[in-house]
Short mmCIF file of the C-alpha atoms (twelve columns), coordinates in Angstrom:
data_MODEL
# 
_entry.id   MODEL 
# 
loop_
_atom_site.group_PDB 
_atom_site.id 
_atom_site.type_symbol 
_atom_site.label_atom_id 
_atom_site.label_alt_id 
_atom_site.label_comp_id 
_atom_site.label_asym_id 
_atom_site.label_seq_id 
_atom_site.Cartn_x 
_atom_site.Cartn_y 
_atom_site.Cartn_z 
_atom_site.pdbx_PDB_model_num 
ATOM 1   C CA . MET A 1   30.921 -3.993  -15.228 1 
ATOM 2   C CA . VAL A 2   29.925 -0.572  -16.784 1 
ATOM 3   C CA . VAL A 3   32.754 0.684   -19.000 1 
ATOM 4   C CA . GLU A 4   33.752 4.349   -19.114 1 
ATOM 5   C CA . GLY A 5   32.113 5.810   -22.084 1 
ATOM 6   C CA . GLN A 6   29.283 3.495   -22.244 1 
ATOM 7   C CA . SER A 7   26.259 5.274   -24.096 1 
ATOM 8   C CA . GLU A 8   23.065 6.107   -22.615 1 
ATOM 9   C CA . LEU A 9   21.282 3.823   -25.045 1 
ATOM 10  C CA . ASP A 10  23.486 0.943   -23.945 1 
ATOM 11  C CA . ARG A 11  22.682 1.657   -20.315 1 
ATOM 12  C CA . ALA A 12  18.843 2.137   -21.022 1 
ATOM 13  C CA . ALA A 13  18.666 -1.444  -22.573 1 
ATOM 14  C CA . ILE A 14  19.036 -3.079  -19.150 1 
ATOM 15  C CA . GLY A 15  16.515 -6.094  -18.974 1 
ATOM 16  C CA . SER A 16  17.054 -7.257  -15.607 1 
ATOM 17  C CA . PHE A 17  17.943 -5.646  -12.214 1 
ATOM 18  C CA . VAL A 18  18.448 -7.216  -8.852  1 
ATOM 19  C CA . ALA A 19  18.660 -4.984  -5.546  1 
ATOM 20  C CA . LEU A 20  20.523 -6.197  -2.517  1 
ATOM 21  C CA . GLY A 21  20.894 -4.616  0.843   1 
ATOM 22  C CA . ASP A 22  19.146 -3.792  4.004   1 
ATOM 23  C CA . SER A 23  16.197 -1.608  5.079   1 
ATOM 24  C CA . PHE A 24  17.480 1.161   2.870   1 
ATOM 25  C CA . THR A 25  16.943 -1.086  -0.324  1 
ATOM 26  C CA . GLU A 26  13.999 -2.834  1.080   1 
ATOM 27  C CA . GLY A 27  12.173 0.462   1.132   1 
ATOM 28  C CA . LEU A 28  11.452 1.216   4.860   1 
ATOM 29  C CA . GLY A 29  9.922  4.708   5.317   1 
ATOM 30  C CA . ASP A 30  8.153  4.608   1.905   1 
ATOM 31  C CA . GLU A 31  4.884  2.662   2.547   1 
ATOM 32  C CA . THR A 32  1.721  2.688   0.662   1 
ATOM 33  C CA . PRO A 33  -1.548 3.193   2.646   1 
ATOM 34  C CA . ASP A 34  -1.975 -0.438  2.970   1 
ATOM 35  C CA . GLY A 35  1.341  -0.786  4.400   1 
ATOM 36  C CA . ALA A 36  3.485  -2.275  1.465   1 
ATOM 37  C CA . LEU A 37  6.937  -1.140  1.006   1 
ATOM 38  C CA . VAL A 38  8.104  0.828   -2.027  1 
ATOM 39  C CA . GLY A 39  11.432 2.397   -1.622  1 
ATOM 40  C CA . TRP A 40  14.063 3.758   -4.277  1 
ATOM 41  C CA . ALA A 41  14.857 0.337   -5.726  1 
ATOM 42  C CA . ASP A 42  11.102 -0.299  -6.620  1 
ATOM 43  C CA . ARG A 43  10.880 3.300   -8.041  1 
ATOM 44  C CA . LEU A 44  14.133 2.827   -10.175 1 
ATOM 45  C CA . ALA A 45  12.841 -0.463  -11.441 1 
ATOM 46  C CA . ASP A 46  9.518  1.003   -12.445 1 
ATOM 47  C CA . LEU A 47  11.323 3.710   -14.313 1 
ATOM 48  C CA . MET A 48  13.670 1.142   -16.184 1 
ATOM 49  C CA . ALA A 49  10.820 -1.001  -17.121 1 
ATOM 50  C CA . ARG A 50  8.903  1.945   -18.596 1 
ATOM 51  C CA . ARG A 51  12.033 2.901   -20.782 1 
ATOM 52  C CA . SER A 52  13.651 -0.404  -21.384 1 
ATOM 53  C CA . PRO A 53  13.307 -1.583  -25.099 1 
ATOM 54  C CA . VAL A 54  13.559 -5.233  -23.881 1 
ATOM 55  C CA . PRO A 55  11.400 -7.210  -21.600 1 
ATOM 56  C CA . PHE A 56  12.232 -6.126  -18.084 1 
ATOM 57  C CA . ARG A 57  12.597 -8.175  -14.694 1 
ATOM 58  C CA . TYR A 58  13.238 -7.193  -11.240 1 
ATOM 59  C CA . ALA A 59  14.133 -8.872  -7.907  1 
ATOM 60  C CA . ASN A 60  14.617 -7.232  -4.532  1 
ATOM 61  C CA . LEU A 61  16.532 -9.449  -1.974  1 
ATOM 62  C CA . ALA A 62  17.135 -6.757  0.644   1 
ATOM 63  C CA . VAL A 63  16.136 -7.421  4.335   1 
ATOM 64  C CA . ARG A 64  16.056 -4.997  6.882   1 
ATOM 65  C CA . GLY A 65  18.780 -5.113  9.714   1 
ATOM 66  C CA . ARG A 66  21.133 -7.294  7.625   1 
ATOM 67  C CA . LEU A 67  24.823 -6.776  8.570   1 
ATOM 68  C CA . ILE A 68  27.281 -6.934  5.562   1 
ATOM 69  C CA . ASP A 69  28.425 -10.665 6.311   1 
ATOM 70  C CA . GLU A 70  24.600 -11.670 6.170   1 
ATOM 71  C CA . ILE A 71  24.162 -9.846  2.938   1 
ATOM 72  C CA . ALA A 72  27.390 -11.543 1.498   1 
ATOM 73  C CA . THR A 73  26.277 -14.886 2.745   1 
ATOM 74  C CA . GLU A 74  22.507 -14.884 1.923   1 
ATOM 75  C CA . GLN A 75  22.039 -12.266 -0.922  1 
ATOM 76  C CA . VAL A 76  25.315 -12.027 -2.934  1 
ATOM 77  C CA . PRO A 77  25.460 -15.844 -3.973  1 
ATOM 78  C CA . ARG A 78  21.805 -15.540 -5.546  1 
ATOM 79  C CA . VAL A 79  23.078 -13.259 -8.246  1 
ATOM 80  C CA . ALA A 80  25.110 -16.285 -9.728  1 
ATOM 81  C CA . ASP A 81  21.914 -17.990 -10.478 1 
ATOM 82  C CA . LEU A 82  19.879 -14.866 -11.438 1 
ATOM 83  C CA . LYS A 83  22.657 -13.226 -13.757 1 
ATOM 84  C CA . PRO A 84  21.148 -9.954  -14.017 1 
ATOM 85  C CA . ASP A 85  22.177 -6.997  -16.239 1 
ATOM 86  C CA . LEU A 86  22.313 -4.792  -13.424 1 
ATOM 87  C CA . VAL A 87  22.838 -5.401  -9.547  1 
ATOM 88  C CA . SER A 88  22.608 -2.728  -6.745  1 
ATOM 89  C CA . PHE A 89  24.722 -3.229  -3.688  1 
ATOM 90  C CA . CYS A 90  24.378 -1.117  -0.641  1 
ATOM 91  C CA . ALA A 91  25.733 -2.661  2.738   1 
ATOM 92  C CA . GLY A 92  27.703 -1.901  5.844   1 
ATOM 93  C CA . GLY A 93  25.533 0.794   7.439   1 
ATOM 94  C CA . ASN A 94  24.257 -1.462  10.228  1 
ATOM 95  C CA . ASP A 95  27.758 -2.709  10.993  1 
ATOM 96  C CA . ILE A 96  29.096 0.790   11.213  1 
ATOM 97  C CA . LEU A 97  26.590 1.674   13.933  1 
ATOM 98  C CA . ARG A 98  27.818 -1.332  16.011  1 
ATOM 99  C CA . PHE A 99  30.232 -0.403  18.902  1 
ATOM 100 C CA . GLY A 100 33.868 -1.359  18.106  1 
ATOM 101 C CA . SER A 101 33.231 -2.205  14.386  1 
ATOM 102 C CA . SER A 102 36.250 -1.732  12.006  1 
ATOM 103 C CA . VAL A 103 35.605 0.313   8.863   1 
ATOM 104 C CA . ASP A 104 38.578 -1.042  7.259   1 
ATOM 105 C CA . ARG A 105 37.333 -4.616  7.694   1 
ATOM 106 C CA . ILE A 106 33.626 -3.757  6.588   1 
ATOM 107 C CA . ALA A 107 35.214 -2.087  3.560   1 
ATOM 108 C CA . GLU A 108 37.355 -5.276  2.813   1 
ATOM 109 C CA . ARG A 109 34.128 -7.358  2.985   1 
ATOM 110 C CA . PHE A 110 32.448 -4.793  0.639   1 
ATOM 111 C CA . GLU A 111 35.136 -5.152  -1.922  1 
ATOM 112 C CA . GLU A 112 35.037 -8.957  -1.928  1 
ATOM 113 C CA . ALA A 113 31.238 -8.902  -2.543  1 
ATOM 114 C CA . VAL A 114 31.656 -6.345  -5.289  1 
ATOM 115 C CA . VAL A 115 34.141 -8.707  -7.162  1 
ATOM 116 C CA . GLU A 116 31.881 -11.574 -6.777  1 
ATOM 117 C CA . LEU A 117 28.941 -9.561  -7.870  1 
ATOM 118 C CA . GLY A 118 31.066 -8.327  -10.891 1 
ATOM 119 C CA . ALA A 119 31.413 -11.998 -12.085 1 
ATOM 120 C CA . HIS A 120 27.841 -12.493 -12.579 1 
ATOM 121 C CA . ALA A 121 26.268 -9.044  -13.432 1 
ATOM 122 C CA . ASP A 122 27.089 -6.694  -16.195 1 
ATOM 123 C CA . THR A 123 27.044 -3.769  -13.989 1 
ATOM 124 C CA . VAL A 124 27.479 -3.306  -10.253 1 
ATOM 125 C CA . LEU A 125 25.771 -0.127  -8.817  1 
ATOM 126 C CA . VAL A 126 27.106 0.776   -5.450  1 
ATOM 127 C CA . PHE A 127 26.216 3.505   -2.719  1 
ATOM 128 C CA . THR A 128 28.206 5.601   -0.187  1 
ATOM 129 C CA . GLY A 129 26.989 6.414   3.221   1 
ATOM 130 C CA . PHE A 130 24.718 9.220   4.231   1 
ATOM 131 C CA . ASP A 131 26.162 12.400  5.823   1 
ATOM 132 C CA . PRO A 132 24.552 12.337  9.403   1 
ATOM 133 C CA . ARG A 133 25.400 15.901  10.185  1 
ATOM 134 C CA . ASN A 134 21.644 16.681  10.961  1 
ATOM 135 C CA . THR A 135 20.957 13.323  12.924  1 
ATOM 136 C CA . PRO A 136 20.986 13.515  16.707  1 
ATOM 137 C CA . VAL A 137 23.671 11.002  18.133  1 
ATOM 138 C CA . LEU A 138 24.543 9.637   14.710  1 
ATOM 139 C CA . ARG A 139 26.400 12.749  13.908  1 
ATOM 140 C CA . ARG A 140 29.107 11.703  16.361  1 
ATOM 141 C CA . LEU A 141 29.824 8.699   13.923  1 
ATOM 142 C CA . ARG A 142 30.459 11.252  11.153  1 
ATOM 143 C CA . GLY A 143 33.981 10.738  10.819  1 
ATOM 144 C CA . LYS A 144 33.482 6.971   10.777  1 
ATOM 145 C CA . ILE A 145 30.877 7.085   8.016   1 
ATOM 146 C CA . ALA A 146 33.083 9.514   5.952   1 
ATOM 147 C CA . THR A 147 35.983 7.006   6.090   1 
ATOM 148 C CA . TYR A 148 33.663 4.312   4.853   1 
ATOM 149 C CA . THR A 149 32.423 6.654   2.186   1 
ATOM 150 C CA . ALA A 150 35.964 7.184   0.929   1 
ATOM 151 C CA . HIS A 151 36.494 3.491   0.855   1 
ATOM 152 C CA . VAL A 152 33.404 2.959   -1.176  1 
ATOM 153 C CA . HIS A 153 34.633 5.613   -3.606  1 
ATOM 154 C CA . ALA A 154 37.923 3.814   -4.059  1 
ATOM 155 C CA . ILE A 155 36.366 0.399   -4.483  1 
ATOM 156 C CA . ALA A 156 34.149 1.890   -7.103  1 
ATOM 157 C CA . HIS A 157 37.133 3.288   -9.134  1 
ATOM 158 C CA . ARG A 158 39.103 0.081   -8.820  1 
ATOM 159 C CA . HIS A 159 36.336 -2.115  -10.215 1 
ATOM 160 C CA . GLY A 160 34.553 0.430   -12.506 1 
ATOM 161 C CA . CYS A 161 31.301 0.706   -10.667 1 
ATOM 162 C CA . PRO A 162 28.846 3.414   -11.155 1 
ATOM 163 C CA . ILE A 163 28.268 5.042   -7.690  1 
ATOM 164 C CA . VAL A 164 25.453 6.795   -6.128  1 
ATOM 165 C CA . ASP A 165 27.170 9.392   -3.771  1 
ATOM 166 C CA . LEU A 166 24.395 9.745   -0.893  1 
ATOM 167 C CA . TRP A 167 26.747 11.774  1.170   1 
ATOM 168 C CA . SER A 168 26.805 14.690  -1.229  1 
ATOM 169 C CA . MET A 169 23.090 14.840  -2.168  1 
ATOM 170 C CA . LYS A 170 21.783 18.153  -0.720  1 
ATOM 171 C CA . PRO A 171 18.149 16.997  -0.965  1 
ATOM 172 C CA . LEU A 172 18.913 14.379  1.630   1 
ATOM 173 C CA . GLN A 173 19.871 16.916  4.259   1 
ATOM 174 C CA . HIS A 174 16.354 18.383  4.254   1 
ATOM 175 C CA . PRO A 175 14.021 17.174  7.165   1 
ATOM 176 C CA . SER A 176 11.386 16.148  4.495   1 
ATOM 177 C CA . ALA A 177 13.836 13.427  3.018   1 
ATOM 178 C CA . TRP A 178 13.512 11.572  6.336   1 
ATOM 179 C CA . SER A 179 10.992 9.609   8.235   1 
ATOM 180 C CA . GLU A 180 10.288 10.628  11.804  1 
ATOM 181 C CA . ASP A 181 12.797 8.110   13.191  1 
ATOM 182 C CA . ARG A 182 15.725 9.767   11.264  1 
ATOM 183 C CA . LEU A 183 16.996 6.328   10.528  1 
ATOM 184 C CA . HIS A 184 15.016 5.710   7.411   1 
ATOM 185 C CA . LEU A 185 14.261 7.926   4.382   1 
ATOM 186 C CA . SER A 186 10.762 9.191   3.694   1 
ATOM 187 C CA . SER A 187 8.806  8.589   0.395   1 
ATOM 188 C CA . GLU A 188 10.337 12.002  -0.743  1 
ATOM 189 C CA . GLY A 189 13.948 10.882  0.186   1 
ATOM 190 C CA . HIS A 190 13.492 7.496   -1.592  1 
ATOM 191 C CA . GLN A 191 12.400 9.434   -4.631  1 
ATOM 192 C CA . HIS A 192 15.513 11.628  -4.572  1 
ATOM 193 C CA . VAL A 193 17.587 8.416   -4.515  1 
ATOM 194 C CA . ALA A 194 15.682 6.796   -7.314  1 
ATOM 195 C CA . ARG A 195 16.072 9.725   -9.604  1 
ATOM 196 C CA . ARG A 196 19.867 10.139  -8.724  1 
ATOM 197 C CA . ALA A 197 20.474 6.257   -9.329  1 
ATOM 198 C CA . ALA A 198 18.873 6.654   -12.582 1 
ATOM 199 C CA . GLU A 199 20.919 9.594   -13.584 1 
ATOM 200 C CA . VAL A 200 24.073 7.788   -12.701 1 
ATOM 201 C CA . LEU A 201 22.802 5.009   -14.963 1 
ATOM 202 C CA . GLY A 202 22.131 7.450   -17.759 1 
ATOM 203 C CA . LEU A 203 18.503 7.105   -17.540 1 
ATOM 204 C CA . ALA A 204 17.348 10.499  -16.217 1 
ATOM 205 C CA . PRO A 205 18.333 14.114  -16.242 1 
ATOM 206 C CA . VAL A 206 19.768 15.856  -13.089 1 
ATOM 207 C CA . ARG A 207 16.815 16.833  -10.789 1 
ATOM 208 C CA . ASP A 208 18.491 16.693  -7.296  1 
ATOM 209 C CA . SER A 209 19.086 20.613  -7.197  1 
ATOM 210 C CA . ALA A 210 15.265 21.088  -7.041  1 
ATOM 211 C CA . THR A 211 14.067 22.724  -3.999  1 
ATOM 212 C CA . PRO A 212 12.802 19.942  -1.466  1 
ATOM 213 C CA . THR A 213 9.126  19.966  -0.542  1 
ATOM 214 C CA . ALA A 214 8.572  22.266  2.435   1 
ATOM 215 C CA . ARG A 215 6.732  21.073  5.457   1 
ATOM 216 C CA . GLN A 216 5.897  22.453  8.800   1 
ATOM 217 C CA . LEU A 217 8.574  21.571  11.434  1 
ATOM 218 C CA . PRO A 218 8.132  21.464  15.088  1 
ATOM 219 C CA . VAL A 219 9.703  24.150  17.245  1 
ATOM 220 C CA . GLN A 220 13.297 23.114  17.895  1 
ATOM 221 C CA . GLN A 221 14.500 22.349  21.343  1 
ATOM 222 C CA . PRO A 222 18.071 22.737  22.453  1 
ATOM 223 C CA . GLU A 223 20.356 20.390  20.661  1 
ATOM 224 C CA . ARG A 224 21.188 18.307  23.665  1 
ATOM 225 C CA . LEU A 225 17.387 17.876  24.488  1 
ATOM 226 C CA . GLN A 226 16.740 16.937  20.948  1 
ATOM 227 C CA . ASP A 227 19.349 14.419  21.066  1 
ATOM 228 C CA . LEU A 228 18.102 12.720  24.260  1 
ATOM 229 C CA . ARG A 229 14.539 12.730  22.935  1 
ATOM 230 C CA . TRP A 230 15.515 11.125  19.681  1 
ATOM 231 C CA . ALA A 231 17.645 8.441   21.271  1 
ATOM 232 C CA . LYS A 232 14.879 7.528   23.948  1 
ATOM 233 C CA . GLU A 233 11.891 7.452   21.299  1 
ATOM 234 C CA . HIS A 234 13.760 5.928   18.210  1 
ATOM 235 C CA . PHE A 235 17.578 5.119   18.378  1 
ATOM 236 C CA . LEU A 236 17.680 2.954   21.567  1 
ATOM 237 C CA . PRO A 237 14.613 0.832   20.721  1 
ATOM 238 C CA . TRP A 238 15.958 0.444   17.321  1 
ATOM 239 C CA . LEU A 239 19.436 -0.443  18.665  1 
ATOM 240 C CA . GLY A 240 18.052 -2.897  21.219  1 
ATOM 241 C CA . HIS A 241 15.887 -4.423  18.511  1 
ATOM 242 C CA . HIS A 242 18.826 -4.742  16.102  1 
ATOM 243 C CA . LEU A 243 21.478 -5.953  18.437  1 
ATOM 244 C CA . LEU A 244 18.931 -8.766  19.693  1 
ATOM 245 C CA . GLY A 245 18.014 -9.828  16.181  1 
ATOM 246 C CA . LYS A 246 14.206 -9.558  16.833  1 
ATOM 247 C CA . ASN A 247 13.053 -9.244  13.197  1 
ATOM 248 C CA . SER A 248 9.437  -9.719  12.670  1 
ATOM 249 C CA . PRO A 249 8.625  -13.105 10.812  1 
ATOM 250 C CA . GLU A 250 7.205  -11.219 7.896   1 
ATOM 251 C CA . VAL A 251 10.481 -9.505  7.038   1 
ATOM 252 C CA . LEU A 252 12.715 -12.503 7.457   1 
ATOM 253 C CA . GLU A 253 12.459 -13.116 3.753   1 
ATOM 254 C CA . PRO A 254 12.923 -10.711 0.875   1 
ATOM 255 C CA . LYS A 255 9.765  -8.963  -0.552  1 
ATOM 256 C CA . ARG A 256 10.566 -9.958  -4.207  1 
ATOM 257 C CA . PRO A 257 12.984 -12.926 -4.115  1 
ATOM 258 C CA . GLU A 258 12.639 -13.809 -7.884  1 
ATOM 259 C CA . LEU A 259 13.370 -12.138 -11.217 1 
ATOM 260 C CA . LEU A 260 10.085 -11.499 -12.596 1 
ATOM 261 C CA . PRO A 261 8.400  -8.930  -14.751 1 
ATOM 262 C CA . LEU A 262 6.835  -5.684  -13.075 1 
# 
């Protein structure tokens, strides 16, 4: 675990990084022209590799749609074999969107995973939930997500984990930080998260106060019509796809399963 007062030089000497999670960490919404996924974790790994004074290796085990139990079962145990200097852990978002899910139970599973990861990695980097205030339909889950965010803060405090507070990041409230589906970050959003994660690890200066890139936005409809259109075009297809477990074959495996040099 990272220790309070640890120097920037010590943190900059990270030689291996393993990213765990779902579509957020896999990099959905941040695609190259040929369709390859990048995402905040790849961007952070690139920054760390360029700054590391030691040979650097990186693995990304995240798979879209994964629930916290699946991440804890499929991905967390791999860390015992890989033994990285740094592991990032972001999970629970898909669980919270499920009807009738218990935030307290999700948080308990999150903490169990953090404890297991801390036994095999020097530093466990964790993430809070996003603030969905500007997202149709999901804004109605804001209280539930806020409660989970409070849980993650408490868990990070108990176990000495550095934390990326996505809820408080103002650039992520700008439309340009999100893909059209409003469920996944855009390339710009992933860049903001990568820079914030680097800053939390002592690797980069503060940049999140910068003005987000402006882009032309469509004329806004009344809120209720926006919600209905977004739910029909994006949320309901995603929800049905997710609940039925219809993942495409190419995303059933992590994109970077082994710790390898960049």
